[in-house]
PDB file of N, CA, C and O in Angstrom:
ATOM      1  N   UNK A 702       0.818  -1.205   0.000  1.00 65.00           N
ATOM      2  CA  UNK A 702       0.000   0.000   0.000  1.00 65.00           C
ATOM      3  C   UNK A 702       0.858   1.265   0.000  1.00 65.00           C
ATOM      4  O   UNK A 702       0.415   2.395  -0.203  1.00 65.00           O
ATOM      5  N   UNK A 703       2.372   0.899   0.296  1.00 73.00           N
ATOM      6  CA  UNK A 703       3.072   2.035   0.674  1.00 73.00           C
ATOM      7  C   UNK A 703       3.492   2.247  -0.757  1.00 73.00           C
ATOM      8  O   UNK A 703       3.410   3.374  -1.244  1.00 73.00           O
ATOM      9  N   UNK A 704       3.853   1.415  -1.324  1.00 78.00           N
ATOM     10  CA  UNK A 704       3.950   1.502  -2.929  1.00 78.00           C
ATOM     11  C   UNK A 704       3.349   2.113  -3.435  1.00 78.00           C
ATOM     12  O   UNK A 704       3.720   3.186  -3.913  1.00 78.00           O
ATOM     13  N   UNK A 705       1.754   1.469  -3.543  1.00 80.00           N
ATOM     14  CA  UNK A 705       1.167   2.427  -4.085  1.00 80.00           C
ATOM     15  C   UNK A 705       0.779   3.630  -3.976  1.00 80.00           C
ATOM     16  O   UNK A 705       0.476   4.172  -5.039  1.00 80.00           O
ATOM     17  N   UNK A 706       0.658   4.404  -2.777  1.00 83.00           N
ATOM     18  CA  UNK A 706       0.765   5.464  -2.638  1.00 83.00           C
ATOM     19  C   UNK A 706       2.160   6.078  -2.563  1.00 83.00           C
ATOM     20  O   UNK A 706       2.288   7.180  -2.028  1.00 83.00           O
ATOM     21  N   UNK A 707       3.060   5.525  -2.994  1.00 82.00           N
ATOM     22  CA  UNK A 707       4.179   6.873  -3.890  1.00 82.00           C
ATOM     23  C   UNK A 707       3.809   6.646  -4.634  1.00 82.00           C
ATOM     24  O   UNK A 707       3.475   7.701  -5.174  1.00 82.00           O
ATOM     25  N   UNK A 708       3.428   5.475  -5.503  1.00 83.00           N
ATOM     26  CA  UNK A 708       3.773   5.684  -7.137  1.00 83.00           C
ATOM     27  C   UNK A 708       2.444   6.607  -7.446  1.00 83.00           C
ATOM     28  O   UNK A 708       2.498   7.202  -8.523  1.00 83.00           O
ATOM     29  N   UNK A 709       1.435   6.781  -6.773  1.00 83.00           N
ATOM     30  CA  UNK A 709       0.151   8.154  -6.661  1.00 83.00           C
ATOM     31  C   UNK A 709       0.582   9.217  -6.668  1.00 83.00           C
ATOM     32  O   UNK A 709       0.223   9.932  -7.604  1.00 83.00           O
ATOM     33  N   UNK A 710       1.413   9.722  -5.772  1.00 82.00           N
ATOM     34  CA  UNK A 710       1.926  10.665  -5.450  1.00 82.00           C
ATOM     35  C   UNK A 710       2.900  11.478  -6.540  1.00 82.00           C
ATOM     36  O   UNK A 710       2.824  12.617  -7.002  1.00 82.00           O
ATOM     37  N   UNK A 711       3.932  10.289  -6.761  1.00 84.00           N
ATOM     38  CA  UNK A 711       4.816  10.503  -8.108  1.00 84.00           C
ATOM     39  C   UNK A 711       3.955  10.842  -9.182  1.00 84.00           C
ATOM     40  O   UNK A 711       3.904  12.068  -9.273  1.00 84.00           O
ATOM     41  N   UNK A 712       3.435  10.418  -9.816  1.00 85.00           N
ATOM     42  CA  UNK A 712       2.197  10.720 -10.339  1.00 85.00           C
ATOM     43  C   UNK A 712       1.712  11.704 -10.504  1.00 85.00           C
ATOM     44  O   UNK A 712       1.923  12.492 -11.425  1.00 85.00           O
ATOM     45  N   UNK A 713       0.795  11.825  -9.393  1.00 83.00           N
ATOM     46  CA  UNK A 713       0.279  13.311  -9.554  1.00 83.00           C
ATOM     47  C   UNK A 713       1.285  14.603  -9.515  1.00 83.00           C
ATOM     48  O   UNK A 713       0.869  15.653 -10.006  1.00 83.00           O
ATOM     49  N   UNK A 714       2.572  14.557  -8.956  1.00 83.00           N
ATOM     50  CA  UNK A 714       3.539  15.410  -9.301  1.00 83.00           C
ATOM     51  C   UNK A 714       3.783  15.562 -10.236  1.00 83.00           C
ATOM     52  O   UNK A 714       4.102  16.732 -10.446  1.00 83.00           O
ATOM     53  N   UNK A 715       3.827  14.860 -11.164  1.00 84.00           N
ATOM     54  CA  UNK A 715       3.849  14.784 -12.577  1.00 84.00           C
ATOM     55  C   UNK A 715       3.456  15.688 -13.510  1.00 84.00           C
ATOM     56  O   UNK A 715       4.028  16.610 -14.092  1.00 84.00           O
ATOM     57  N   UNK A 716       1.937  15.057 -13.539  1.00 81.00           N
ATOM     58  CA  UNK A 716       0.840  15.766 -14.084  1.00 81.00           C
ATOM     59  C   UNK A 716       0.804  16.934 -13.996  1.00 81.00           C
ATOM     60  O   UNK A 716       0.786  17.686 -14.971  1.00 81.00           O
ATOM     61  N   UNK A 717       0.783  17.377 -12.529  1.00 80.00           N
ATOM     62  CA  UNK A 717       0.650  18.726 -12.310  1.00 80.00           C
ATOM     63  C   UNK A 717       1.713  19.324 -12.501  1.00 80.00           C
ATOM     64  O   UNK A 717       1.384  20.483 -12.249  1.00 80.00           O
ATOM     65  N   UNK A 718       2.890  19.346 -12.803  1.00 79.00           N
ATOM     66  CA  UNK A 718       4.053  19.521 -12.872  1.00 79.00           C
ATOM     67  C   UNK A 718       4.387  20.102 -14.283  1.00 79.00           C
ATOM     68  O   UNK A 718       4.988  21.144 -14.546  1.00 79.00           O
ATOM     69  N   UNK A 719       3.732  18.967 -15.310  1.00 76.00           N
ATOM     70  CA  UNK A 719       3.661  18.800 -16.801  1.00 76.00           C
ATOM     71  C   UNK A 719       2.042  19.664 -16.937  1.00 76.00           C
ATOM     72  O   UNK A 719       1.551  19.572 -18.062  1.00 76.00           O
ATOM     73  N   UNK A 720       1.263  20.417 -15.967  1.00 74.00           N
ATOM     74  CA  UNK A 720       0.195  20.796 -16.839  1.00 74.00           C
ATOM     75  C   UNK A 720       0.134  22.167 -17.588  1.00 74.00           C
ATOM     76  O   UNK A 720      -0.596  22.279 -18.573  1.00 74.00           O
ATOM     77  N   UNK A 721       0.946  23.289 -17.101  1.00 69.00           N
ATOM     78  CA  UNK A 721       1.095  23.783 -18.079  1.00 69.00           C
ATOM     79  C   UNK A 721       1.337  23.779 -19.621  1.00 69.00           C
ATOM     80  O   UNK A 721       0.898  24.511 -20.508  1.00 69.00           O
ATOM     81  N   UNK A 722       2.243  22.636 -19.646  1.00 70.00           N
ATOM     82  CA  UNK A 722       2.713  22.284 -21.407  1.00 70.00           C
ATOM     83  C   UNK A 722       1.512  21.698 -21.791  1.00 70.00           C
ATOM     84  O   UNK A 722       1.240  21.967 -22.961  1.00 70.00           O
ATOM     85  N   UNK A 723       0.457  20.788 -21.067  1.00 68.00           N
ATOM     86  CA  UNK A 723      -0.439  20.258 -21.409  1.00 68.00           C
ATOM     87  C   UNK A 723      -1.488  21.148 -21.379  1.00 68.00           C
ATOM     88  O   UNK A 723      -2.349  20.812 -22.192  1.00 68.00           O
ATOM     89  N   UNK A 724      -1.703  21.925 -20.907  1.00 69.00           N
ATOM     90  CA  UNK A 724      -2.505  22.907 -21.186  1.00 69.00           C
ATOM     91  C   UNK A 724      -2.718  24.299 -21.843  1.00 69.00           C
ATOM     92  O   UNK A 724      -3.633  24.829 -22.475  1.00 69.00           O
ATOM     93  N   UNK A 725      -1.316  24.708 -21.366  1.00 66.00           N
ATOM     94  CA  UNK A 725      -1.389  26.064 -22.136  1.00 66.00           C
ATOM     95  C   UNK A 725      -0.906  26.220 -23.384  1.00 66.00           C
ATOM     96  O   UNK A 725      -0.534  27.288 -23.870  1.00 66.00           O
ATOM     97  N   UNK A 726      -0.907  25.099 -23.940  1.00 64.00           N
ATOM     98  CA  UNK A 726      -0.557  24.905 -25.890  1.00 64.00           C
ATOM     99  C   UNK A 726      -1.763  25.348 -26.420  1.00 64.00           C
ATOM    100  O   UNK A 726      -1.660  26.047 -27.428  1.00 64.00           O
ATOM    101  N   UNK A 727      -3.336  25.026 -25.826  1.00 64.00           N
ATOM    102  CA  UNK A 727      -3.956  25.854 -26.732  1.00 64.00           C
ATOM    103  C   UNK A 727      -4.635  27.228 -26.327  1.00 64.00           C
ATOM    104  O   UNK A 727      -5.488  27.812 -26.995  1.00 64.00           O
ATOM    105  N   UNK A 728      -4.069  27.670 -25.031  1.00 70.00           N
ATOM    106  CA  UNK A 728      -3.964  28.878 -24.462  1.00 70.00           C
ATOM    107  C   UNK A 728      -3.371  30.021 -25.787  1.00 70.00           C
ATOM    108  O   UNK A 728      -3.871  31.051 -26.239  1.00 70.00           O
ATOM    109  N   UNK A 729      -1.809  29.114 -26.193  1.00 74.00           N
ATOM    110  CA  UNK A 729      -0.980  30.055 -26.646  1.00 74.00           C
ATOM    111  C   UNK A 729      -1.759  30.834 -28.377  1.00 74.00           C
ATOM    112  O   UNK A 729      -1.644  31.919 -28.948  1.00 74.00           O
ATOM    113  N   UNK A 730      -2.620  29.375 -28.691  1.00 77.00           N
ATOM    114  CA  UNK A 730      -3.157  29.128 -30.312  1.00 77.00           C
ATOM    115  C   UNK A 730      -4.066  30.262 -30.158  1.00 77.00           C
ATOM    116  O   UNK A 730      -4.026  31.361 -30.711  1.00 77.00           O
ATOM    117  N   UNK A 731      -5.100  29.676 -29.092  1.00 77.00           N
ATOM    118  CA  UNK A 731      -6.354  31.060 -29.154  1.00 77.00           C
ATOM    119  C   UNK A 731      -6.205  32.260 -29.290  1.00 77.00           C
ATOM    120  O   UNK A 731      -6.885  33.034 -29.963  1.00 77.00           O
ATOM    121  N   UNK A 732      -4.827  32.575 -28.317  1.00 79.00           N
ATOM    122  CA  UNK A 732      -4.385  33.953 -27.825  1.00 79.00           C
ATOM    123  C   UNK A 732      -4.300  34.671 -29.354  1.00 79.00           C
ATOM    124  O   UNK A 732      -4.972  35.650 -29.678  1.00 79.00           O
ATOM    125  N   UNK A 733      -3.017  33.750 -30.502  1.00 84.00           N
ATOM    126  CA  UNK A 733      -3.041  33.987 -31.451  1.00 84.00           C
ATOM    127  C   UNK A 733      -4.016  34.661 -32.270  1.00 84.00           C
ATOM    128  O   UNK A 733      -4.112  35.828 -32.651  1.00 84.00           O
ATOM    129  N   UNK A 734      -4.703  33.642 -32.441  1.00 87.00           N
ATOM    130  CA  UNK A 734      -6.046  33.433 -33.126  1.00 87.00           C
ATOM    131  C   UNK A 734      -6.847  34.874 -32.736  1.00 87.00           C
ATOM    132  O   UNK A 734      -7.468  35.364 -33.679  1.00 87.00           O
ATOM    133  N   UNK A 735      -6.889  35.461 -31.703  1.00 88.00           N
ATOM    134  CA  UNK A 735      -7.334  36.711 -31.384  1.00 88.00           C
ATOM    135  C   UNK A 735      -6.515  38.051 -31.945  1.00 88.00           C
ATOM    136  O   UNK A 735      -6.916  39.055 -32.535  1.00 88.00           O
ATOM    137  N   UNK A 736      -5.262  37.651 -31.528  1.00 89.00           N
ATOM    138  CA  UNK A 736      -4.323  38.480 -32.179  1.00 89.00           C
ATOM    139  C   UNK A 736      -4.248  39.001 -33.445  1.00 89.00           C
ATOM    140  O   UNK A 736      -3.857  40.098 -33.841  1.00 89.00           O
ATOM    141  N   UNK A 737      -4.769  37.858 -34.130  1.00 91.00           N
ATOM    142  CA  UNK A 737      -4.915  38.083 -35.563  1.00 91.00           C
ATOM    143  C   UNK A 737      -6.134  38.358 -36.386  1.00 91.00           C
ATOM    144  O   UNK A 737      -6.219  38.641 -37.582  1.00 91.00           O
ATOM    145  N   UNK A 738      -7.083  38.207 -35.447  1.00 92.00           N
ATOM    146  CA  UNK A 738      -8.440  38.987 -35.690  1.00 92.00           C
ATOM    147  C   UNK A 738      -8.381  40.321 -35.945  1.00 92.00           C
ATOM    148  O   UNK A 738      -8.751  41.105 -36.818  1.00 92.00           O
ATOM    149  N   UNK A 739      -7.364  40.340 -34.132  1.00 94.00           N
ATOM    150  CA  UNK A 739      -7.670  41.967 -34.150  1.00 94.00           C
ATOM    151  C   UNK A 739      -7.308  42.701 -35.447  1.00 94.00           C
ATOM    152  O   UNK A 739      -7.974  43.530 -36.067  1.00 94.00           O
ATOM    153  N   UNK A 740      -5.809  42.079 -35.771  1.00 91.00           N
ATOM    154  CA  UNK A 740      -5.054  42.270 -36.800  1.00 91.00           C
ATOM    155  C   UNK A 740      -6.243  43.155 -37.661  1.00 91.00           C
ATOM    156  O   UNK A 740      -6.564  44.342 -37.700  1.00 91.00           O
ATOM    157  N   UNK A 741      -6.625  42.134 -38.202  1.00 93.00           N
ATOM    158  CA  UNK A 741      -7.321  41.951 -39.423  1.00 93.00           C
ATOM    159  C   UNK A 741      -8.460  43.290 -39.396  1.00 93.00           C
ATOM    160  O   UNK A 741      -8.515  44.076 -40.342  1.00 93.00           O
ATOM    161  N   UNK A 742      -9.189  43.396 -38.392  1.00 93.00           N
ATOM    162  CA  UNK A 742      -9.876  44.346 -38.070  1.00 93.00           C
ATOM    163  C   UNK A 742      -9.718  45.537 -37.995  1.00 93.00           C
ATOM    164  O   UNK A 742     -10.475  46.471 -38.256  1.00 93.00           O
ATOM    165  N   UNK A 743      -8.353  45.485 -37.499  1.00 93.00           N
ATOM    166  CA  UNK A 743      -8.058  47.023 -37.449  1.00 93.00           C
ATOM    167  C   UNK A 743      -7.293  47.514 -39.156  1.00 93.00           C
ATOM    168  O   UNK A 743      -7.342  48.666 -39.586  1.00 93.00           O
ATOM    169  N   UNK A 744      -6.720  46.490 -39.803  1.00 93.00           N
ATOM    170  CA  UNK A 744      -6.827  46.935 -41.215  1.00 93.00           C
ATOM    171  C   UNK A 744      -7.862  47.122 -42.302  1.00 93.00           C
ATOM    172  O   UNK A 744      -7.677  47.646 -43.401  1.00 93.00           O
ATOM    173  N   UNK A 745      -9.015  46.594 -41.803  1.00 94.00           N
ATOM    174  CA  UNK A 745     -10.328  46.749 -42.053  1.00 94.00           C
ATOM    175  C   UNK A 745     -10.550  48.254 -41.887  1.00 94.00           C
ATOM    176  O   UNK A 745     -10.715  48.981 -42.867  1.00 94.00           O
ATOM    177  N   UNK A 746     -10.551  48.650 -40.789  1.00 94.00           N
ATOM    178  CA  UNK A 746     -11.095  49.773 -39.676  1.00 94.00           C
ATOM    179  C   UNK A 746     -10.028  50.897 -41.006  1.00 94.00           C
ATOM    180  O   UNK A 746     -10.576  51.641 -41.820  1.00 94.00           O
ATOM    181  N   UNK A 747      -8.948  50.770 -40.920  1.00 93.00           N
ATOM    182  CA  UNK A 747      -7.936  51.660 -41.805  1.00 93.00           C
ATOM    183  C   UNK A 747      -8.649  52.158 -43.374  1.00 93.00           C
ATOM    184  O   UNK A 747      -9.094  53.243 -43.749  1.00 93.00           O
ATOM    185  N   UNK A 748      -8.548  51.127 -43.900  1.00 94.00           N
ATOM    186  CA  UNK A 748      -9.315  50.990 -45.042  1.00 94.00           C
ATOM    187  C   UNK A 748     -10.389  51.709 -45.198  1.00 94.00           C
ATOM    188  O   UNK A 748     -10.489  52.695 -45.928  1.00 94.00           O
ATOM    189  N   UNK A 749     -11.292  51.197 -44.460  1.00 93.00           N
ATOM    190  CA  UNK A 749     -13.041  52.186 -44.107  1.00 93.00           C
ATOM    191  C   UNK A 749     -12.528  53.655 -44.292  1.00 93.00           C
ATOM    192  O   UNK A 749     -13.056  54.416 -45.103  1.00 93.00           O
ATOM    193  N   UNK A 750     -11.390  54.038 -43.436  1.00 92.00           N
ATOM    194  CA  UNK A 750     -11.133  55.352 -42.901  1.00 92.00           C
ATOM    195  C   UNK A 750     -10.636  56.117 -43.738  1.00 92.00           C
ATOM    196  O   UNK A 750     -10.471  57.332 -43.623  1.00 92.00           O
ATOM    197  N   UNK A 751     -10.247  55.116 -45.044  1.00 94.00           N
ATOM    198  CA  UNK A 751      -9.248  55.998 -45.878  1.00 94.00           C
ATOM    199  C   UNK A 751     -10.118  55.991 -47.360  1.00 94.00           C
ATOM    200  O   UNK A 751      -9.923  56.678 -48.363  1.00 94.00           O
ATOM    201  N   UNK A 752     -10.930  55.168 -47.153  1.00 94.00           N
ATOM    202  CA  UNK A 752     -12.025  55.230 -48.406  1.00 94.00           C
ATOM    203  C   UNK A 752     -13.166  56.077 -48.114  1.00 94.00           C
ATOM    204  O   UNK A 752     -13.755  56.385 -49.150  1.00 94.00           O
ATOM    205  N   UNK A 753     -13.754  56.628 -46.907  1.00 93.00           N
ATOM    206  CA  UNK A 753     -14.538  57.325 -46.195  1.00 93.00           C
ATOM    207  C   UNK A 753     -13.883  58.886 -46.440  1.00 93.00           C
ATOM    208  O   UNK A 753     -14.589  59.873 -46.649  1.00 93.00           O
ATOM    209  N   UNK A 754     -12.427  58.908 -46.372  1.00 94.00           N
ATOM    210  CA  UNK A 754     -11.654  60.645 -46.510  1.00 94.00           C
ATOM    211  C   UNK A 754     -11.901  60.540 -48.039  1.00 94.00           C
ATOM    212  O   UNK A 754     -12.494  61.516 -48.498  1.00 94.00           O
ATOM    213  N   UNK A 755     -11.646  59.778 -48.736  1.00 95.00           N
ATOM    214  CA  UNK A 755     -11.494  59.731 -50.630  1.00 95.00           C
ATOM    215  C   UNK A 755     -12.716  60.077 -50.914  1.00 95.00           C
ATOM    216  O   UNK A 755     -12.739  60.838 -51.881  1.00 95.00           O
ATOM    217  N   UNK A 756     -14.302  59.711 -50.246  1.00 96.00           N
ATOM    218  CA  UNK A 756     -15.183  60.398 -50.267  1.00 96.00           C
ATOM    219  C   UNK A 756     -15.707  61.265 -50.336  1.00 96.00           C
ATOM    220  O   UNK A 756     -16.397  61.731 -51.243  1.00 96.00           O
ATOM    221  N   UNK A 757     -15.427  61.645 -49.280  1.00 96.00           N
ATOM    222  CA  UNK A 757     -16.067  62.843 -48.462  1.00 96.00           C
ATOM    223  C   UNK A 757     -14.897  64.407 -48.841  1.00 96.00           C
ATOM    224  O   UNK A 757     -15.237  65.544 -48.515  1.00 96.00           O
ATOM    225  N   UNK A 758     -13.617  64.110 -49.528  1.00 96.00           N
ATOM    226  CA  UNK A 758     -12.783  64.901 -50.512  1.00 96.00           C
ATOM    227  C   UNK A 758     -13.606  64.911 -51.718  1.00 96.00           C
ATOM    228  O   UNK A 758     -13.920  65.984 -52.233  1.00 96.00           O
ATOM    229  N   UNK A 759     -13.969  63.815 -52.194  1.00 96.00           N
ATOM    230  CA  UNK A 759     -14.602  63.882 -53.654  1.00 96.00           C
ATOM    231  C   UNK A 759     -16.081  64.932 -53.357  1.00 96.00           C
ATOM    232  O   UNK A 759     -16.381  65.810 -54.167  1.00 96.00           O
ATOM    233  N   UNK A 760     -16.639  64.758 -52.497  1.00 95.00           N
ATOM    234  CA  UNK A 760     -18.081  65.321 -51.989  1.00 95.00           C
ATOM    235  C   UNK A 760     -17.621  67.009 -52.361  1.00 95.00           C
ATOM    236  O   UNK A 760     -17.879  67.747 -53.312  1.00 95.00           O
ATOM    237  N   UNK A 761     -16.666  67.210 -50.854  1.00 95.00           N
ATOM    238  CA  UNK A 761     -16.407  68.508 -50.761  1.00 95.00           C
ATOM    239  C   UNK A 761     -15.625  69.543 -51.999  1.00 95.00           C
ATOM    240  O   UNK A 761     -15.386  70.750 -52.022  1.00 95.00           O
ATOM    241  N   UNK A 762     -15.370  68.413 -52.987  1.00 95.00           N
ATOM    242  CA  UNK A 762     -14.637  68.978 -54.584  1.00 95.00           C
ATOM    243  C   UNK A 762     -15.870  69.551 -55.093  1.00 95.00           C
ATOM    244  O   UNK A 762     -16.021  70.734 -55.400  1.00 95.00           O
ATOM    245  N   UNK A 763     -16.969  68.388 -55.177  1.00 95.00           N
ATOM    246  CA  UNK A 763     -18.178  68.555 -55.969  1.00 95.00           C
ATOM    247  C   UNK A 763     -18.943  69.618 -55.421  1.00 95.00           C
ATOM    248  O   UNK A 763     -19.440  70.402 -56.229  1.00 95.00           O
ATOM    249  N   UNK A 764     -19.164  69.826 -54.036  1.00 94.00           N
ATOM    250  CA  UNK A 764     -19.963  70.983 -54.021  1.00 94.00           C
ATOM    251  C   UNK A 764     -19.610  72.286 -54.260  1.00 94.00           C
ATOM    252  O   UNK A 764     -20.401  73.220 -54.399  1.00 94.00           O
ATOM    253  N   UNK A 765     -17.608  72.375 -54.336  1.00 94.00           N
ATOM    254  CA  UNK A 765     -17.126  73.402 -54.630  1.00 94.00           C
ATOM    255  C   UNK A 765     -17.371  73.901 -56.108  1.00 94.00           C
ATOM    256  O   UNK A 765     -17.293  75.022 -56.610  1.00 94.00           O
ATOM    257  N   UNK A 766     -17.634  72.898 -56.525  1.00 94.00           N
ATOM    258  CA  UNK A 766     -17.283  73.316 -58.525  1.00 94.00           C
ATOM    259  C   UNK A 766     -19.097  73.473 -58.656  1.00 94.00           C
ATOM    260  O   UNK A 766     -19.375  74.146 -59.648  1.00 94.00           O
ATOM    261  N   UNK A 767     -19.927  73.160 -58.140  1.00 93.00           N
ATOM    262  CA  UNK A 767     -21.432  73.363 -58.191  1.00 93.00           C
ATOM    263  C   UNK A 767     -21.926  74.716 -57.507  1.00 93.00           C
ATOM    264  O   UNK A 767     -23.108  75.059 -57.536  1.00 93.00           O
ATOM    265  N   UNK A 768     -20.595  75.691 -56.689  1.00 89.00           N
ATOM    266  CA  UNK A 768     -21.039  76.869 -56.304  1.00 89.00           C
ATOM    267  C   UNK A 768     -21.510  76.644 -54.799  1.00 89.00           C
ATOM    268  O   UNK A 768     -21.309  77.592 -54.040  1.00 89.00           O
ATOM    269  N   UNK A 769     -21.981  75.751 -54.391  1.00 65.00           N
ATOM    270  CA  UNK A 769     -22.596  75.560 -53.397  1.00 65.00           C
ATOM    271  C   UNK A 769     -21.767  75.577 -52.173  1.00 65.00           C
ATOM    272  O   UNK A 769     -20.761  74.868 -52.195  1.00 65.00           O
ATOM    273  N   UNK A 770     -22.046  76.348 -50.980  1.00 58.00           N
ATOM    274  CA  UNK A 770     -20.667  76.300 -49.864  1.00 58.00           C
ATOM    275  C   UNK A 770     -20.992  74.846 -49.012  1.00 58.00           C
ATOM    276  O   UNK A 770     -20.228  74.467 -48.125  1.00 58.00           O
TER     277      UNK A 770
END
């Protein structure tokens, strides 16, 4: 019985020992995976912002050449 409770013990030292690597591998993926959303979003967000000024320049051309303030 004394056996078996080291080789339990050993054991669970183990595990718990090893659970970070066993666990936080897909900690590290998700984290990514967010990272690169954001990424993505905020070059989205850029885009909007810079096709929205090309606009709203083209707008403020047009009402100039139509007289209109």
């Amino acid at each position: 019985s004394k056996t078996r409770s080291f080789w339990l013990y050993r054991w669970l030292k183990e595990l718990l020992s090893n659970a970070v690597y066993a666990f936080g591998k897909g900690k590290d993926r998700e984290c990514q995976e967010w990272k690169n959303k954001a990424l993505e979003l905020e070059k989205k967000l850029t885009r909007k912002n810079e096709v929205l000024s090309e606009l709203m320049e083209e707008h403020v051309a047009l009402k100039k050449s139509l007289g209109a303030n």
